[in-house]
Amino acid sequence: MAGYGWDEYDVRTGGRQAIHDVENQIDIQTEFVKVPGGDHGGNWAVRIKGTPREDASGNLKSTVVFYTGLEGLGSLIIADDDVTTNESGGVVINGRSVELGEFKIDITRGPSTNVHPAHRHPSYVEKPLDAPIVHSSQVPEEALWQTKPLLFTYMKKAVDDYVERFGSENSPPPWQVFTLPNEPGPGNLHFIQQVFEGPFEFDVIYSSASAPTPLTSETLGKEIDLVTESFSERYSRFLAPEAPFNKPKYERFSKALFSNLIGGIGYFYGDSIVDRSDAPEYEEENEGFWEEAAEARARGNVQPEGPFELFTSIPSRPFFPRGFLWDEGFHLLPVLDWDIDLTLDIIKSWFNLMDEDGWIAREQILGLEARSKVPSEFQVQYPHYANPPTLFLVLESLLDKLLLGPASSGSAAANADQTYISDIHTAHIDNPEAAGQYLKSLYPLLKRHYFWYRKTQWGDIRSYDREAFSSKEGYRWRGRTVQHILTSGIDDYPRAQPPHPGELHVDLISWMGMMTRSLKRIAIVLHEDEDAAEFAGYENAITRNIDDLHWDEKARTYCDATIDDYEENVHVCHKGYVSLFPFLTGMLAPDSAHLGAILDLIADPEELWTDYGIRSLSKKDEFYGTEENYWRSPIWMNMNYLVVLRLLELAQPSPSSSSTPSPHRVRAQRMYSDLRKNLVANVYKQWEKTGFAWEQYNPDSGEGQRTQHFTGWTALVVKIMKMPDLSDNGGGHDEL
């Protein structure tokens, strides 16, 4: 596969998707449109086109299968069992469900230019390939998602029949053999197969009975053009790259990455596997706690809970098709720039998953289909496990937009002289009262979530006579093993050895500081004055304790803390992303005495700086590049985005900022420009080379590695391209 995914996509209107199938020598394009109207969401349609690649034979054969299934109450009925008698020669399915009302799905034959392979074998007479093949079946509802194995099971039946009847010496050609039994009829699952020779095109048109105007193949072309036009117009206003990336090749790249991010948004439904045994070992208070916790997990009371529903984006459609709590905040930062109201719906959906204590499962593996993609040992969710609260990054960005008003969203309210259909995207910015109501409804959930963190992820300061401004503001991730803290998100990053219940984690206290600051700002907006004062006190104490508990003067960086064999507090310093967290989360003031050393660490090529981005662990660290090497050298776009963002804030303070300009402003501007250029140039280069965005990038070569088509937080490069060009002049940009 030379690449696949959306070239352009908006969840509200549709888009264009391409599949470059090298082995099958064909490129497939799907053009998808949504037309709202009526009482049940309106109509939609998709045009499927196949174009043989340059190295394909002149009579390339392709078979395409469309399937549709119905869960729950309702019906799906083939309108005419003999599709060859239909006026269009296509297949019409009439449907009805509680949620969708009555509807019709029309799978067309396509234009007269389509060619279907013909041959003289007797099998062609009974199942000619110039007409669609329909196979209907009734399957248990819990098995509907297993369409691929069902397809091959039904197809094998036809293959076996041909072998039995004709033998290997007189078998039909392959494009006849590998077809479904033509068995249209009643059922809740229908497969429609078409076989083509050369290029092809056909439409799948969904028409709601309550929609005022039906879609047809004749009107679909116009709708496709309108979708492309509206996408390009909206993109130019919200996400168009700034210099030196304001060139067609980068615009095409940026559109594709963003479209695949937003194209991964979906609705998920099902039960979740949870251990609510509340074993005392899960407190992780004793030395050797990881072994005790493992024993408790082995005997845990694991039960399904739910069903739950979640509206979310995902890291990767083919590899990680489910919601991840710490990924989602990063996913939504570009989406917020595009569609504020969509983003708010997703945030609300996540917080609606919260239990009575304030816990949200860090990985949303809902239902059998989702669990089929996850090893059993990772399916169980534990109510004492946290995850970085990145959704609060999105809420802070929302607050920034609220302060700026409609101008920040490019909405119709800010562009009264232009006819933009943007009210549905920006209603909560155009209408401050709506924004206030949204925050007011969400605020109790945010508070419950916050205090759950404080209750479950607390770190022990008093028992070890640690000197700090506050005896309460220290934090420790639960769920730790010897080699991993999966709950931290940076799984195998080096930590104290052996693990100790007295550990304090600098990344977690930094996340808590960001979370506290965000809640304080929301409380101020909602005029919750007592809460705002309470959160301001927590924020001050956390800020002081980050320095008191985690700054190591000798190492000149921030470090985790643990307890040594003499019951003394000691720092464990592994320079890398963990060291940067006070900076990454915005907890370092522009005039912090420690900021210079942090910038030194970032900028040093013998430590973290590379020509491709900031590596996760210092080259000088003894664990650099060792064992799994997941977070022990590779470049990750989510962390690099935060570095770029904080450098930009130092280089170009916000007009609304009350902070004094940083003494490191000039240096930060130079680092910002260089890092921004390095990141974008490399991710683009690897995308152009491989056809994919990647989960992480090699610090030595820049090559993409691990999961391909990782268009979750790697799509943050879109926001980086949109950031301003602060280079002194245009010099050096020609190479891009």
XYZ file of C-alpha atoms in Angstrom:
736
model
C 0.000 0.000 0.000
C 1.494 3.304 -1.117
C -0.798 5.293 1.157
C -4.435 5.739 1.989
C -6.675 8.186 3.785
C -8.571 11.415 3.451
C -7.246 14.144 1.163
C -9.907 16.501 2.496
C -12.680 15.937 5.015
C -15.135 17.803 7.208
C -17.342 15.725 9.503
C -20.322 17.983 8.778
C -20.190 17.932 4.963
C -17.975 15.079 3.708
C -14.778 14.798 1.732
C -12.512 12.879 -0.615
C -10.483 9.793 0.289
C -7.854 7.867 -1.698
C -6.406 4.351 -1.514
C -3.209 3.680 -3.473
C -3.162 -0.107 -3.769
C 0.155 -1.071 -5.338
C -0.250 -4.857 -5.149
C -3.669 -4.820 -6.788
C -2.466 -2.164 -9.244
C -5.365 0.207 -8.664
C -6.068 3.581 -7.060
C -9.493 3.942 -5.465
C -11.114 7.268 -4.660
C -14.231 7.772 -2.566
C -16.092 11.076 -2.591
C -18.478 11.342 0.341
C -21.146 13.992 0.934
C -23.696 14.707 3.647
C -26.806 16.769 2.942
C -28.733 17.709 6.117
C -32.495 17.956 6.200
C -35.606 16.343 7.603
C -36.072 14.743 10.998
C -33.414 12.036 10.838
C -30.152 13.702 9.825
C -30.698 13.988 6.082
C -29.109 12.159 3.148
C -25.604 10.985 2.347
C -23.871 9.482 -0.646
C -20.491 8.173 -1.712
C -19.065 7.921 -5.219
C -16.496 5.152 -5.626
C -14.003 5.398 -8.486
C -11.290 2.934 -9.478
C -8.368 3.908 -11.723
C -5.771 1.301 -12.786
C -2.234 2.328 -11.899
C 0.355 2.925 -14.600
C 1.840 -0.563 -14.257
C -1.558 -2.304 -14.487
C -2.563 -4.483 -17.408
C -5.039 -3.090 -19.912
C -7.793 -5.455 -18.778
C -7.268 -5.271 -15.005
C -10.058 -7.012 -13.091
C -11.344 -5.595 -9.796
C -14.064 -6.764 -7.455
C -15.731 -4.360 -5.014
C -18.031 -5.326 -2.143
C -20.367 -2.945 -0.330
C -22.141 -4.239 2.751
C -24.755 -2.885 5.115
C -26.078 -4.279 8.377
C -28.699 -3.285 10.918
C -28.440 -3.617 14.682
C -31.522 -3.444 16.888
C -35.142 -3.073 15.880
C -36.010 -2.410 12.257
C -35.594 -3.943 8.837
C -33.329 -4.042 5.773
C -35.067 -5.475 2.711
C -33.753 -5.953 -0.809
C -36.350 -4.129 -2.917
C -36.243 -6.682 -5.764
C -34.735 -10.136 -5.472
C -34.004 -10.103 -9.209
C -31.753 -7.058 -9.499
C -31.474 -7.520 -13.272
C -35.097 -6.390 -13.622
C -34.479 -3.048 -11.880
C -34.708 -0.081 -14.198
C -31.186 1.055 -13.280
C -29.758 -2.425 -12.962
C -28.517 -1.488 -9.492
C -29.563 -2.691 -6.059
C -32.077 -0.906 -3.847
C -32.394 -1.661 -0.137
C -35.369 -0.343 1.793
C -34.779 0.162 5.513
C -36.425 1.258 8.694
C -35.158 1.776 12.252
C -36.229 3.610 15.378
C -33.426 6.165 15.104
C -33.407 6.673 11.326
C -37.055 6.250 10.427
C -37.621 4.992 6.885
C -34.792 5.168 4.370
C -33.504 3.771 1.107
C -29.996 2.763 -0.002
C -29.339 2.689 -3.738
C -26.176 0.947 -4.970
C -25.982 2.027 -8.610
C -24.460 0.304 -11.620
C -22.549 3.454 -12.497
C -22.064 5.110 -15.910
C -22.212 3.278 -19.228
C -18.426 3.491 -19.482
C -18.097 0.750 -16.858
C -16.937 -2.552 -18.326
C -17.583 -5.956 -16.737
C -15.522 -9.034 -17.631
C -17.237 -11.652 -19.759
C -16.183 -15.208 -20.594
C -17.612 -18.401 -22.092
C -17.387 -20.646 -19.073
C -20.785 -22.174 -18.144
C -20.620 -20.507 -14.722
C -21.137 -17.120 -16.357
C -24.608 -18.045 -17.589
C -25.928 -18.731 -14.103
C -24.095 -15.803 -12.483
C -23.237 -13.163 -15.090
C -20.760 -10.507 -13.949
C -22.472 -7.632 -15.730
C -25.007 -7.454 -12.890
C -24.485 -6.946 -9.142
C -24.253 -10.040 -6.976
C -26.327 -9.876 -3.791
C -25.884 -12.115 -0.773
C -28.258 -11.691 2.171
C -28.037 -13.351 5.557
C -29.452 -13.195 9.053
C -26.684 -13.218 11.640
C -26.707 -12.764 15.428
C -26.514 -9.088 16.310
C -23.312 -9.591 18.320
C -21.638 -10.994 15.183
C -22.581 -8.197 12.787
C -19.235 -6.494 13.215
C -17.406 -9.586 11.947
C -18.189 -8.855 8.312
C -14.749 -9.758 6.967
C -14.714 -13.382 8.221
C -18.387 -13.690 7.241
C -17.610 -12.456 3.728
C -14.848 -15.029 3.256
C -17.000 -17.780 4.737
C -19.772 -17.099 2.230
C -17.294 -16.704 -0.630
C -15.606 -20.009 0.252
C -18.970 -21.680 -0.151
C -19.100 -20.489 -3.782
C -15.474 -21.437 -4.405
C -16.003 -24.941 -3.033
C -19.085 -25.317 -5.211
C -17.125 -24.409 -8.361
C -14.333 -26.838 -7.458
C -16.810 -29.644 -6.865
C -18.687 -29.041 -10.110
C -15.902 -28.171 -12.526
C -12.706 -29.498 -10.931
C -9.320 -27.847 -11.217
C -8.952 -28.530 -14.954
C -12.075 -26.658 -16.037
C -12.454 -24.062 -13.291
C -13.862 -20.604 -14.067
C -11.477 -17.635 -14.266
C -10.459 -16.179 -10.879
C -12.740 -13.156 -11.170
C -15.666 -15.543 -11.435
C -14.454 -17.973 -8.789
C -14.030 -15.362 -6.073
C -17.605 -14.174 -6.018
C -20.324 -14.557 -3.431
C -23.285 -16.877 -3.849
C -26.021 -14.821 -5.479
C -28.653 -15.240 -2.761
C -30.685 -12.043 -2.255
C -33.432 -12.204 0.319
C -34.414 -11.311 3.867
C -31.736 -10.637 6.476
C -29.987 -8.071 8.638
C -26.745 -8.172 6.616
C -26.458 -7.689 2.863
C -23.359 -7.877 0.653
C -23.446 -6.330 -2.833
C -20.533 -7.333 -5.067
C -19.640 -5.827 -8.443
C -16.857 -7.012 -10.768
C -15.202 -4.569 -13.185
C -12.643 -4.565 -15.951
C -10.471 -1.455 -16.199
C -11.583 1.831 -14.612
C -14.936 1.941 -12.870
C -17.335 4.193 -11.003
C -20.561 3.730 -9.056
C -22.539 5.433 -6.313
C -24.024 4.426 -2.979
C -26.863 6.808 -2.135
C -28.659 6.905 1.223
C -31.987 8.739 1.154
C -33.996 9.497 4.299
C -37.754 9.455 3.809
C -38.030 12.611 5.926
C -35.476 14.574 3.880
C -37.103 17.256 1.706
C -35.085 16.466 -1.430
C -33.606 13.082 -2.430
C -30.056 12.720 -3.661
C -29.457 11.240 -7.109
C -26.390 10.365 -9.144
C -27.194 13.382 -11.315
C -27.116 15.819 -8.350
C -24.282 14.086 -6.503
C -21.563 15.586 -8.708
C -22.670 19.104 -7.820
C -22.753 18.241 -4.111
C -19.204 16.851 -4.328
C -17.987 20.106 -5.887
C -19.687 22.120 -3.134
C -18.010 20.011 -0.432
C -14.568 20.579 -1.943
C -15.234 24.290 -2.353
C -16.458 24.765 1.235
C -13.588 22.716 2.662
C -10.954 24.749 0.801
C -12.583 28.025 1.811
C -12.789 27.040 5.466
C -9.246 25.672 5.466
C -7.817 28.883 4.075
C -9.401 30.815 6.949
C -8.541 28.539 9.846
C -5.564 26.278 9.164
C -3.660 27.529 6.132
C 0.111 27.175 6.743
C 2.168 30.287 7.423
C 5.586 31.035 5.921
C 7.810 29.307 5.043
C 5.188 26.579 4.573
C 2.710 28.653 2.558
C 3.322 26.608 -0.580
C 1.010 24.195 -2.442
C 2.894 21.055 -1.409
C 2.621 21.916 2.290
C -1.023 22.904 1.938
C -1.797 19.513 0.385
C 0.157 17.803 3.185
C -1.528 19.870 5.903
C -5.014 19.215 4.513
C -4.373 15.467 4.386
C -3.077 15.229 7.957
C -5.892 17.284 9.392
C -8.527 15.469 7.338
C -7.329 12.104 8.600
C -7.382 13.376 12.172
C -10.949 14.659 11.913
C -11.868 11.709 9.697
C -11.089 9.455 12.638
C -13.882 10.933 14.741
C -16.531 8.331 15.432
C -19.206 7.037 17.751
C -18.402 4.017 19.926
C -20.804 1.953 21.984
C -20.462 -1.091 24.217
C -19.486 -2.417 27.609
C -16.121 -1.962 29.310
C -14.198 -4.494 31.398
C -13.471 -3.046 34.861
C -11.876 -4.318 38.077
C -13.728 -2.735 41.008
C -12.328 -5.086 43.644
C -10.821 -2.057 45.419
C -8.025 -4.261 46.713
C -5.899 -2.608 49.435
C -2.821 -3.539 47.376
C -3.977 -1.013 44.785
C -3.045 1.770 47.184
C 0.587 0.812 46.384
C 1.798 1.892 49.839
C 4.301 -0.879 50.652
C 7.755 -1.567 49.336
C 7.381 -4.214 46.667
C 3.918 -2.805 45.943
C 4.108 -3.692 42.229
C 4.314 -7.404 43.059
C 1.416 -7.166 45.519
C -0.639 -5.252 42.959
C 0.070 -7.880 40.281
C -1.195 -10.604 42.622
C -4.312 -8.543 43.365
C -4.970 -8.048 39.657
C -4.673 -11.791 39.092
C -7.476 -12.475 41.577
C -9.428 -9.302 40.781
C -13.169 -9.170 40.382
C -13.311 -8.293 36.693
C -16.793 -7.471 35.407
C -18.322 -5.816 32.337
C -19.856 -2.399 32.966
C -22.100 -0.359 30.759
C -22.947 -0.154 27.969
C -21.357 3.239 27.453
C -21.256 5.556 24.465
C -18.388 7.778 23.411
C -18.010 10.363 20.661
C -14.274 10.748 20.102
C -11.359 10.960 17.723
C -8.754 8.203 17.659
C -4.983 7.881 17.149
C -5.132 5.629 14.074
C -8.105 4.158 12.227
C -6.446 0.847 11.256
C -4.344 0.280 14.392
C -5.888 2.130 17.364
C -9.611 2.497 16.557
C -10.736 3.532 20.046
C -10.595 6.435 22.463
C -7.482 7.190 24.543
C -7.857 9.765 27.305
C -4.392 11.288 27.167
C -4.299 11.335 23.366
C -7.667 13.037 23.059
C -6.638 16.432 24.393
C -3.888 16.633 21.774
C -6.275 15.455 19.057
C -8.772 18.177 19.837
C -6.380 21.128 19.727
C -6.435 21.337 15.898
C -10.120 20.355 15.798
C -10.934 23.277 18.113
C -9.528 25.687 15.538
C -11.741 24.129 12.858
C -15.016 23.404 14.635
C -15.471 24.647 18.188
C -18.898 23.167 18.753
C -17.852 19.724 17.521
C -14.939 19.842 19.957
C -17.212 20.731 22.853
C -19.512 17.817 22.025
C -16.545 15.445 22.181
C -15.292 16.865 25.492
C -18.758 16.517 27.004
C -18.969 12.925 25.757
C -15.723 12.053 27.542
C -16.801 13.611 30.836
C -20.145 11.825 30.627
C -18.168 8.585 31.048
C -17.090 9.630 34.541
C -18.149 7.482 37.503
C -19.414 8.803 40.845
C -15.881 9.148 42.200
C -14.592 11.198 39.266
C -12.715 8.447 37.415
C -12.599 8.131 33.623
C -11.051 4.970 32.183
C -7.878 5.895 30.363
C -8.572 3.581 27.426
C -12.094 3.189 26.072
C -12.332 -0.384 24.795
C -16.090 -0.546 24.327
C -17.657 -3.786 23.136
C -16.497 -6.999 21.510
C -15.278 -5.398 18.303
C -13.021 -2.972 20.163
C -11.693 -5.741 22.419
C -10.802 -7.857 19.374
C -8.007 -5.343 18.655
C -6.537 -5.356 22.189
C -4.512 -8.101 23.939
C -6.461 -9.478 26.901
C -3.903 -8.290 29.460
C -4.578 -4.664 28.470
C -8.376 -4.787 28.331
C -9.170 -4.384 32.034
C -9.587 -0.827 33.330
C -8.744 0.054 36.945
C -10.502 2.874 38.852
C -7.274 3.912 40.596
C -5.397 4.427 37.314
C -5.077 7.986 36.033
C -3.811 9.443 32.751
C -2.496 12.883 31.823
C -5.512 15.257 31.899
C -4.924 16.699 28.425
C -8.566 17.661 27.895
C -7.795 20.616 30.167
C -5.314 21.855 27.529
C -8.274 22.134 25.178
C -10.380 23.914 27.779
C -7.589 26.459 28.289
C -7.456 27.047 24.548
C -11.241 27.482 24.555
C -10.948 30.095 27.317
C -8.376 31.955 25.213
C -10.850 32.023 22.319
C -13.649 33.219 24.588
C -11.491 36.138 25.701
C -10.914 37.146 22.083
C -14.563 36.632 21.089
C -15.848 35.903 17.563
C -12.703 37.310 15.954
C -10.761 34.292 17.234
C -12.981 31.870 15.321
C -13.326 33.647 12.014
C -17.052 33.171 12.466
C -19.965 34.801 10.716
C -20.307 37.201 13.623
C -16.803 38.464 12.931
C -17.281 38.466 9.146
C -20.698 40.022 8.739
C -19.855 41.173 5.215
C -19.304 37.601 4.028
C -21.797 34.773 3.637
C -20.199 31.984 5.629
C -22.228 29.070 6.953
C -20.275 28.983 10.177
C -22.787 29.463 12.979
C -22.994 25.724 13.605
C -19.203 25.543 14.016
C -18.830 28.543 16.323
C -22.105 29.013 18.183
C -20.405 28.908 21.587
C -18.011 31.703 20.629
C -20.583 33.835 18.817
C -22.945 33.493 21.784
C -21.132 34.010 25.115
C -24.274 32.980 26.993
C -24.161 29.554 25.303
C -20.491 29.221 26.223
C -21.280 30.098 29.824
C -24.057 27.529 29.973
C -21.753 24.889 28.538
C -19.009 25.582 31.076
C -21.556 25.744 33.878
C -22.914 22.300 33.000
C -19.429 20.845 32.674
C -17.914 22.520 35.739
C -19.185 20.056 38.406
C -17.746 17.167 36.378
C -14.408 18.946 36.000
C -14.217 19.520 39.746
C -15.121 15.928 40.548
C -12.451 14.713 38.131
C -9.855 17.066 39.622
C -10.453 16.033 43.197
C -10.362 12.368 42.153
C -6.777 13.002 40.986
C -5.891 14.662 44.263
C -7.379 11.770 46.246
C -5.929 8.862 44.272
C -2.588 10.120 42.903
C -1.264 11.892 45.994
C 2.393 11.638 46.880
C 3.832 11.262 50.362
C 5.772 14.320 51.515
C 5.343 14.235 55.296
C 6.518 10.670 56.013
C 9.983 11.407 54.670
C 10.656 14.844 56.130
C 10.825 16.470 52.722
C 11.316 20.215 52.746
C 8.704 21.929 50.648
C 6.408 24.942 50.679
C 3.364 22.651 50.960
C 3.141 19.291 52.674
C 0.271 18.255 50.386
C 1.254 19.117 46.828
C 3.245 16.070 45.730
C 1.983 13.436 43.302
C 2.723 9.855 42.284
C 1.317 7.816 39.402
C -0.420 4.603 40.446
C -0.113 1.525 38.240
C 3.682 1.501 38.235
C 5.776 -1.631 37.522
C 9.530 -2.009 37.449
C 9.867 -1.049 33.793
C 6.708 0.910 33.063
C 4.319 3.594 34.183
C 1.728 3.087 31.475
C -0.612 5.473 33.268
C 1.837 8.345 32.745
C 1.542 7.977 28.980
C 5.319 7.817 28.576
C 5.403 4.109 29.283
C 9.039 2.974 29.493
C 10.674 6.328 30.271
C 13.361 5.651 32.922
C 12.235 6.128 36.519
C 13.596 5.351 39.983
C 14.873 1.801 40.497
C 13.550 -0.068 42.302
C 10.069 1.475 42.510
C 9.242 2.966 45.893
C 5.970 4.159 47.499
C 7.766 7.387 48.385
C 8.317 8.386 44.764
C 7.189 11.778 43.495
C 6.776 12.297 39.775
C 7.576 15.672 38.250
C 5.426 15.092 35.167
C 2.348 14.406 37.284
C 2.712 17.445 39.546
C 3.125 19.526 36.376
C -0.072 18.110 34.894
C -1.813 18.853 38.201
C -0.592 22.429 38.019
C -1.952 22.877 34.508
C -5.247 21.277 35.538
C -5.508 23.572 38.576
C -4.775 26.673 36.510
C -7.437 25.698 33.984
C -10.076 25.148 36.685
C -9.181 28.450 38.306
C -9.737 30.253 35.011
C -13.084 28.524 34.472
C -14.162 29.398 38.024
C -13.351 33.046 37.333
C -15.400 33.022 34.120
C -18.338 31.474 36.008
C -17.944 33.932 38.925
C -17.320 31.072 41.339
C -15.166 33.328 43.474
C -14.610 30.984 46.418
C -13.590 28.181 44.096
C -11.292 30.497 42.158
C -9.540 31.488 45.377
C -9.230 27.836 46.421
C -7.708 26.831 43.091
C -5.376 29.825 43.151
C -4.049 28.578 46.503
C -3.473 25.085 45.091
C -1.785 26.538 42.022
C 0.607 28.628 44.076
C 1.499 25.666 46.280
C 2.068 23.385 43.276
C 4.226 26.008 41.565
C 6.368 26.367 44.696
C 6.594 22.609 45.232
C 7.694 21.911 41.660
C 10.873 23.791 42.506
C 11.148 22.646 46.124
C 10.630 18.945 45.427
C 11.920 18.449 41.901
C 14.612 20.958 40.960
C 18.104 19.467 41.149
C 20.739 22.165 41.316
C 23.605 19.839 40.442
C 21.894 18.352 37.391
C 20.410 21.747 36.512
C 17.076 20.198 35.656
C 13.801 18.893 37.075
C 13.829 15.307 38.321
C 11.630 12.666 39.893
C 12.219 12.059 43.600
C 12.422 8.802 45.536
C 13.631 7.407 48.859
C 17.023 5.721 49.070
C 18.223 2.842 51.254
C 18.838 5.275 54.099
C 15.259 6.563 54.002
C 16.503 9.851 52.580
C 14.885 11.852 49.803
C 16.973 11.781 46.598
C 16.468 12.927 43.044
C 16.442 10.523 40.102
C 17.477 12.517 37.058
C 16.970 11.194 33.542
C 17.127 14.233 31.323
C 14.459 14.252 28.665
C 10.746 14.865 28.351
C 10.133 14.325 32.077
C 12.653 17.076 32.879
C 10.753 19.481 30.641
C 7.269 19.002 32.058
C 7.131 22.146 34.208
C 7.993 24.044 31.014
C 5.710 21.992 28.724
C 2.651 22.528 30.919
C 3.221 26.275 31.267
C 4.155 26.069 34.938
C 7.465 27.955 34.516
C 7.170 31.727 34.630
C 8.908 33.622 31.791
C 11.354 35.032 34.331
C 11.959 31.755 36.190
C 15.503 31.360 37.442
C 15.492 27.819 36.024
C 14.226 28.616 32.540
C 17.675 29.233 31.087
C 18.885 25.794 32.113
C 15.783 24.173 30.592
C 16.402 25.986 27.302
C 20.041 24.859 27.454
C 18.890 21.259 27.792
C 16.470 21.525 24.864
C 19.000 23.225 22.579
C 21.952 20.906 23.265
C 22.439 18.374 20.411
C 24.333 16.133 22.834
C 21.240 16.063 25.011
C 17.841 16.554 23.308
C 18.112 18.650 20.138
C 18.145 16.946 16.708
C 17.642 18.120 13.138
C 14.240 16.400 13.217
C 12.816 17.445 16.580
C 13.379 17.065 20.314
C 14.259 13.500 21.312
C 12.540 11.917 24.295
C 15.659 11.061 26.317
C 19.124 12.569 26.464
C 21.825 10.929 24.364
C 23.962 10.970 27.501
C 21.500 8.932 29.568
C 22.541 5.351 30.326
C 19.139 4.093 29.184
C 19.146 5.958 25.876
C 17.849 3.716 23.091
C 17.651 0.626 25.328
C 15.155 -2.255 25.633
C 11.738 -1.334 24.159
C 13.051 2.107 23.265
C 9.530 3.484 23.099
C 10.096 6.723 25.037
C 13.881 6.355 25.359
C 15.036 8.265 22.276
C 12.311 8.654 19.621
C 10.807 11.998 18.671
C 7.118 12.373 19.548
C 5.015 15.104 17.983
C 2.774 15.785 21.002
C 5.722 16.674 23.224
C 7.404 18.648 20.458
C 4.213 20.601 19.894
C 4.241 21.680 23.551
C 7.894 22.733 23.252
C 7.131 24.824 20.164
C 4.065 26.337 21.848
C 5.951 27.385 24.988
C 8.845 28.799 22.936
C 6.332 30.833 20.940
C 4.792 32.160 24.165
C 8.236 33.295 25.295
C 9.105 34.778 21.908
C 5.761 36.451 21.303
C 3.820 36.954 24.532
C 0.053 37.174 24.233
C -1.318 40.756 24.364
C -3.533 39.633 27.247
C -0.613 38.171 29.203
C 0.163 39.872 32.496
C 3.675 38.418 32.644
C 6.717 40.522 31.999
C 8.683 39.681 28.824
C 11.181 36.905 29.342
C 14.912 37.717 29.392
C 15.203 34.685 27.095
C 12.875 36.134 24.480
C 15.400 36.486 21.653
C 16.850 33.043 22.212
C 13.392 31.493 22.425
C 12.461 33.105 19.110
C 15.478 31.558 17.397
C 14.838 28.120 18.927
C 11.164 28.342 18.023
C 11.879 29.117 14.380
C 14.487 26.375 14.030
C 12.446 23.705 15.790
C 9.282 24.588 13.877
C 11.138 24.292 10.578
C 12.843 21.014 11.548
C 9.631 19.310 12.673
C 7.523 20.257 9.683
C 10.252 19.552 7.131
C 10.876 16.060 8.499
C 7.259 14.943 8.950
C 6.540 16.211 5.430
C 9.586 14.423 4.020
C 8.550 11.107 5.580
C 4.940 11.574 4.441
C 6.083 12.262 0.898
C 8.460 9.285 1.008
C 6.139 6.680 2.567
C 2.604 8.015 2.124
C 2.035 8.017 5.894
C 2.273 10.017 9.096
C 3.976 7.972 11.815
C 3.618 7.384 15.542
C 7.173 8.561 16.229
C 10.341 9.548 14.382
C 13.903 8.283 14.603
C 16.200 10.860 16.255
C 19.187 9.874 14.105
C 17.618 9.603 10.655
C 14.241 11.272 11.040
C 12.539 8.211 9.577
C 8.998 7.415 10.640
C 8.666 4.341 12.818
C 6.291 2.159 14.860
C 2.663 2.664 13.773
C 2.037 4.048 10.289
C -1.064 6.080 9.390
C -0.834 7.530 12.901
C -2.853 10.665 12.274
C -3.736 11.351 15.892
C -1.387 13.705 17.693
C 1.128 13.595 14.840
C -1.422 15.848 13.089
C -0.366 18.578 15.550
C 2.152 19.444 12.840
C -0.849 21.168 11.204
C -1.032 23.611 14.127
C 2.727 24.073 14.050
C 2.537 25.022 10.364
C -0.212 27.509 11.204
C 1.943 29.235 13.835
C 3.546 32.555 12.835
C 6.864 32.841 11.038
C 9.213 34.636 13.460
C 12.402 34.196 11.490
C 14.404 37.405 11.042
C 14.054 37.300 7.254
C 13.240 34.987 4.405
C 16.753 33.575 4.254
C 17.042 29.824 4.391
C 13.440 29.213 3.317
C 14.186 28.330 -0.308
C 15.310 24.842 0.735
C 11.754 24.152 1.893
